[in-house]
Amino acid sequence: MDPEVRAAIEVTPAASTRERIIDITTTGRRTGRPRRIEIFFYRAACRTYLCSGTSGRPTSWYANLLAHPDFTFHLKHGIRADLPARAVPVTDREERHRVLTEIVADLNQPHNPGTIAQPTHLRNWLDSRLARVTFP
């Protein structure tokens, strides 16, 4: 992988909110058509994740990835790249807790560059949809 692309994916706590915003193109679970949305991505445990945030409600992008795990990860700030990716749902309770704890800690850091809303609490994220992203 190109070093600039890798650096864009491997965001650190110093990354701005803008650097954490990407688009993803999934395949519609019912229609089979491409579906592109804007979403935040997160870095935890040296891996990349997509997360639905605090609502805990079902999301179309997550349902699409369950049906068709291959998708496109579109970097669009700083560097532009369309990366083939694969989503793996994170359902193991301990792994979810560990990853979400790290995501929430990142969002609550003192200088707060990537926070959506301050403060955020782990208890509000425990029901979120969480998927680990791999890049072939």
PDB file of C-alpha atoms in Angstrom:
ATOM      1  CA  MET A   1       0.000   0.000   0.000  1.00  0.00           C
ATOM      2  CA  ASP A   2       1.187   3.496  -0.815  1.00  0.00           C
ATOM      3  CA  PRO A   3       2.752   5.094   2.312  1.00  0.00           C
ATOM      4  CA  GLU A   4       0.562   8.239   2.042  1.00  0.00           C
ATOM      5  CA  VAL A   5      -2.578   6.112   1.819  1.00  0.00           C
ATOM      6  CA  ARG A   6      -1.454   3.992   4.778  1.00  0.00           C
ATOM      7  CA  ALA A   7      -0.813   7.150   6.826  1.00  0.00           C
ATOM      8  CA  ALA A   8      -4.317   8.436   5.988  1.00  0.00           C
ATOM      9  CA  ILE A   9      -5.876   5.173   7.174  1.00  0.00           C
ATOM     10  CA  GLU A  10      -3.755   4.869  10.296  1.00  0.00           C
ATOM     11  CA  VAL A  11      -5.115   8.022  11.918  1.00  0.00           C
ATOM     12  CA  THR A  12      -3.806   8.924  15.338  1.00  0.00           C
ATOM     13  CA  PRO A  13      -5.593  10.745  18.162  1.00  0.00           C
ATOM     14  CA  ALA A  14      -4.181  13.962  16.689  1.00  0.00           C
ATOM     15  CA  ALA A  15      -6.246  13.505  13.499  1.00  0.00           C
ATOM     16  CA  SER A  16      -8.939  16.079  12.889  1.00  0.00           C
ATOM     17  CA  THR A  17     -12.584  15.251  12.470  1.00  0.00           C
ATOM     18  CA  ARG A  18     -12.260  15.971   8.762  1.00  0.00           C
ATOM     19  CA  GLU A  19      -9.463  13.399   8.386  1.00  0.00           C
ATOM     20  CA  ARG A  20     -11.761  10.759   9.893  1.00  0.00           C
ATOM     21  CA  ILE A  21     -14.568  11.286   7.378  1.00  0.00           C
ATOM     22  CA  ILE A  22     -14.704   8.968   4.392  1.00  0.00           C
ATOM     23  CA  ASP A  23     -17.272   7.623   1.991  1.00  0.00           C
ATOM     24  CA  ILE A  24     -18.010   3.941   1.628  1.00  0.00           C
ATOM     25  CA  THR A  25     -19.725   2.235  -1.254  1.00  0.00           C
ATOM     26  CA  THR A  26     -21.553  -0.914  -0.271  1.00  0.00           C
ATOM     27  CA  THR A  27     -23.707  -3.258  -2.324  1.00  0.00           C
ATOM     28  CA  GLY A  28     -27.384  -3.009  -1.474  1.00  0.00           C
ATOM     29  CA  ARG A  29     -28.513  -6.183   0.266  1.00  0.00           C
ATOM     30  CA  ARG A  30     -31.857  -6.248  -1.567  1.00  0.00           C
ATOM     31  CA  THR A  31     -31.188  -4.362  -4.794  1.00  0.00           C
ATOM     32  CA  GLY A  32     -27.571  -5.312  -5.455  1.00  0.00           C
ATOM     33  CA  ARG A  33     -26.971  -1.680  -6.443  1.00  0.00           C
ATOM     34  CA  PRO A  34     -24.054   0.418  -5.193  1.00  0.00           C
ATOM     35  CA  ARG A  35     -24.868   2.574  -2.164  1.00  0.00           C
ATOM     36  CA  ARG A  36     -22.464   5.374  -1.216  1.00  0.00           C
ATOM     37  CA  ILE A  37     -22.603   7.168   2.124  1.00  0.00           C
ATOM     38  CA  GLU A  38     -20.394   9.458   4.198  1.00  0.00           C
ATOM     39  CA  ILE A  39     -19.225   7.968   7.492  1.00  0.00           C
ATOM     40  CA  PHE A  40     -16.543   8.310  10.162  1.00  0.00           C
ATOM     41  CA  PHE A  41     -13.886   5.670  10.512  1.00  0.00           C
ATOM     42  CA  TYR A  42     -11.935   4.909  13.645  1.00  0.00           C
ATOM     43  CA  ARG A  43      -8.571   3.441  14.598  1.00  0.00           C
ATOM     44  CA  ALA A  44      -8.310   1.135  17.599  1.00  0.00           C
ATOM     45  CA  ALA A  45      -6.027  -1.746  18.504  1.00  0.00           C
ATOM     46  CA  CYS A  46      -3.961  -0.889  15.389  1.00  0.00           C
ATOM     47  CA  ARG A  47      -6.930  -1.668  13.141  1.00  0.00           C
ATOM     48  CA  THR A  48      -9.527   0.268  11.191  1.00  0.00           C
ATOM     49  CA  TYR A  49     -13.215   0.214  12.154  1.00  0.00           C
ATOM     50  CA  LEU A  50     -16.573   1.516  11.039  1.00  0.00           C
ATOM     51  CA  CYS A  51     -19.057   2.164  13.811  1.00  0.00           C
ATOM     52  CA  SER A  52     -22.657   3.351  13.873  1.00  0.00           C
ATOM     53  CA  GLY A  53     -22.084   5.520  16.928  1.00  0.00           C
ATOM     54  CA  THR A  54     -24.365   5.890  19.895  1.00  0.00           C
ATOM     55  CA  SER A  55     -27.864   5.259  18.536  1.00  0.00           C
ATOM     56  CA  GLY A  56     -27.745   1.465  18.506  1.00  0.00           C
ATOM     57  CA  ARG A  57     -30.373   1.498  15.755  1.00  0.00           C
ATOM     58  CA  PRO A  58     -29.993  -0.696  12.667  1.00  0.00           C
ATOM     59  CA  THR A  59     -28.201   0.973   9.779  1.00  0.00           C
ATOM     60  CA  SER A  60     -28.431   0.226   6.081  1.00  0.00           C
ATOM     61  CA  TRP A  61     -24.675   0.339   5.549  1.00  0.00           C
ATOM     62  CA  TYR A  62     -24.125  -2.301   8.229  1.00  0.00           C
ATOM     63  CA  ALA A  63     -26.915  -4.543   6.906  1.00  0.00           C
ATOM     64  CA  ASN A  64     -25.435  -4.188   3.416  1.00  0.00           C
ATOM     65  CA  LEU A  65     -21.993  -5.200   4.700  1.00  0.00           C
ATOM     66  CA  LEU A  66     -23.443  -8.240   6.469  1.00  0.00           C
ATOM     67  CA  ALA A  67     -24.922  -9.370   3.155  1.00  0.00           C
ATOM     68  CA  HIS A  68     -21.966  -8.281   0.981  1.00  0.00           C
ATOM     69  CA  PRO A  69     -18.799  -7.720   3.050  1.00  0.00           C
ATOM     70  CA  ASP A  70     -16.693  -6.411   0.162  1.00  0.00           C
ATOM     71  CA  PHE A  71     -16.958  -2.650  -0.311  1.00  0.00           C
ATOM     72  CA  THR A  72     -15.005   0.445  -1.365  1.00  0.00           C
ATOM     73  CA  PHE A  73     -13.358   2.691   1.241  1.00  0.00           C
ATOM     74  CA  HIS A  74     -13.054   6.197  -0.275  1.00  0.00           C
ATOM     75  CA  LEU A  75     -10.427   8.511   1.212  1.00  0.00           C
ATOM     76  CA  LYS A  76     -11.381  12.056   0.297  1.00  0.00           C
ATOM     77  CA  HIS A  77      -9.567  14.534   2.549  1.00  0.00           C
ATOM     78  CA  GLY A  78      -5.898  15.250   2.022  1.00  0.00           C
ATOM     79  CA  ILE A  79      -5.362  12.218  -0.147  1.00  0.00           C
ATOM     80  CA  ARG A  80      -7.909  10.725  -2.507  1.00  0.00           C
ATOM     81  CA  ALA A  81      -8.027   6.982  -2.979  1.00  0.00           C
ATOM     82  CA  ASP A  82     -10.651   4.328  -3.598  1.00  0.00           C
ATOM     83  CA  LEU A  83      -9.583   1.219  -1.728  1.00  0.00           C
ATOM     84  CA  PRO A  84     -11.058  -2.238  -1.994  1.00  0.00           C
ATOM     85  CA  ALA A  85     -11.973  -3.329   1.518  1.00  0.00           C
ATOM     86  CA  ARG A  86     -13.762  -6.052   3.430  1.00  0.00           C
ATOM     87  CA  ALA A  87     -15.881  -5.686   6.575  1.00  0.00           C
ATOM     88  CA  VAL A  88     -15.927  -8.202   9.399  1.00  0.00           C
ATOM     89  CA  PRO A  89     -18.639  -7.654  12.020  1.00  0.00           C
ATOM     90  CA  VAL A  90     -17.274  -7.449  15.560  1.00  0.00           C
ATOM     91  CA  THR A  91     -19.699  -9.452  17.669  1.00  0.00           C
ATOM     92  CA  ASP A  92     -17.473 -10.860  20.405  1.00  0.00           C
ATOM     93  CA  ARG A  93     -18.453  -9.008  23.579  1.00  0.00           C
ATOM     94  CA  GLU A  94     -14.908  -8.658  24.966  1.00  0.00           C
ATOM     95  CA  GLU A  95     -13.446  -7.477  21.666  1.00  0.00           C
ATOM     96  CA  ARG A  96     -16.298  -4.980  21.207  1.00  0.00           C
ATOM     97  CA  HIS A  97     -15.746  -3.612  24.700  1.00  0.00           C
ATOM     98  CA  ARG A  98     -11.993  -3.291  24.162  1.00  0.00           C
ATOM     99  CA  VAL A  99     -12.338  -1.578  20.767  1.00  0.00           C
ATOM    100  CA  LEU A 100     -15.186   0.725  21.794  1.00  0.00           C
ATOM    101  CA  THR A 101     -13.308   1.736  24.943  1.00  0.00           C
ATOM    102  CA  GLU A 102     -10.399   2.850  22.762  1.00  0.00           C
ATOM    103  CA  ILE A 103     -12.669   4.695  20.316  1.00  0.00           C
ATOM    104  CA  VAL A 104     -14.456   6.553  23.128  1.00  0.00           C
ATOM    105  CA  ALA A 105     -11.137   7.444  24.777  1.00  0.00           C
ATOM    106  CA  ASP A 106      -9.932   8.871  21.461  1.00  0.00           C
ATOM    107  CA  LEU A 107     -13.116  10.922  21.100  1.00  0.00           C
ATOM    108  CA  ASN A 108     -12.766  12.262  24.658  1.00  0.00           C
ATOM    109  CA  GLN A 109      -9.141  13.329  24.463  1.00  0.00           C
ATOM    110  CA  PRO A 110      -8.372  16.733  26.001  1.00  0.00           C
ATOM    111  CA  HIS A 111      -7.613  18.601  22.786  1.00  0.00           C
ATOM    112  CA  ASN A 112     -10.618  16.924  21.182  1.00  0.00           C
ATOM    113  CA  PRO A 113      -9.806  17.084  17.432  1.00  0.00           C
ATOM    114  CA  GLY A 114     -11.984  14.155  16.385  1.00  0.00           C
ATOM    115  CA  THR A 115     -14.897  14.305  18.748  1.00  0.00           C
ATOM    116  CA  ILE A 116     -18.443  14.256  17.466  1.00  0.00           C
ATOM    117  CA  ALA A 117     -19.996  15.348  20.779  1.00  0.00           C
ATOM    118  CA  GLN A 118     -18.233  15.985  24.063  1.00  0.00           C
ATOM    119  CA  PRO A 119     -18.167  14.139  26.361  1.00  0.00           C
ATOM    120  CA  THR A 120     -19.116  10.750  25.048  1.00  0.00           C
ATOM    121  CA  HIS A 121     -19.550   7.713  27.281  1.00  0.00           C
ATOM    122  CA  LEU A 122     -18.800   4.070  26.603  1.00  0.00           C
ATOM    123  CA  ARG A 123     -22.236   2.987  27.855  1.00  0.00           C
ATOM    124  CA  ASN A 124     -23.788   4.930  24.963  1.00  0.00           C
ATOM    125  CA  TRP A 125     -21.697   3.075  22.371  1.00  0.00           C
ATOM    126  CA  LEU A 126     -22.117  -0.527  23.540  1.00  0.00           C
ATOM    127  CA  ASP A 127     -25.089  -1.219  21.232  1.00  0.00           C
ATOM    128  CA  SER A 128     -23.488   0.320  18.141  1.00  0.00           C
ATOM    129  CA  ARG A 129     -22.883  -1.590  14.934  1.00  0.00           C
ATOM    130  CA  LEU A 130     -19.143  -2.277  14.715  1.00  0.00           C
ATOM    131  CA  ALA A 131     -17.180  -3.671  11.788  1.00  0.00           C
ATOM    132  CA  ARG A 132     -13.440  -4.237  11.411  1.00  0.00           C
ATOM    133  CA  VAL A 133     -12.116  -3.163   8.016  1.00  0.00           C
ATOM    134  CA  THR A 134      -9.419  -5.106   6.212  1.00  0.00           C
ATOM    135  CA  PHE A 135      -7.649  -4.070   3.034  1.00  0.00           C
ATOM    136  CA  PRO A 136      -6.610  -6.920   0.723  1.00  0.00           C
TER     137      PRO A 136
END
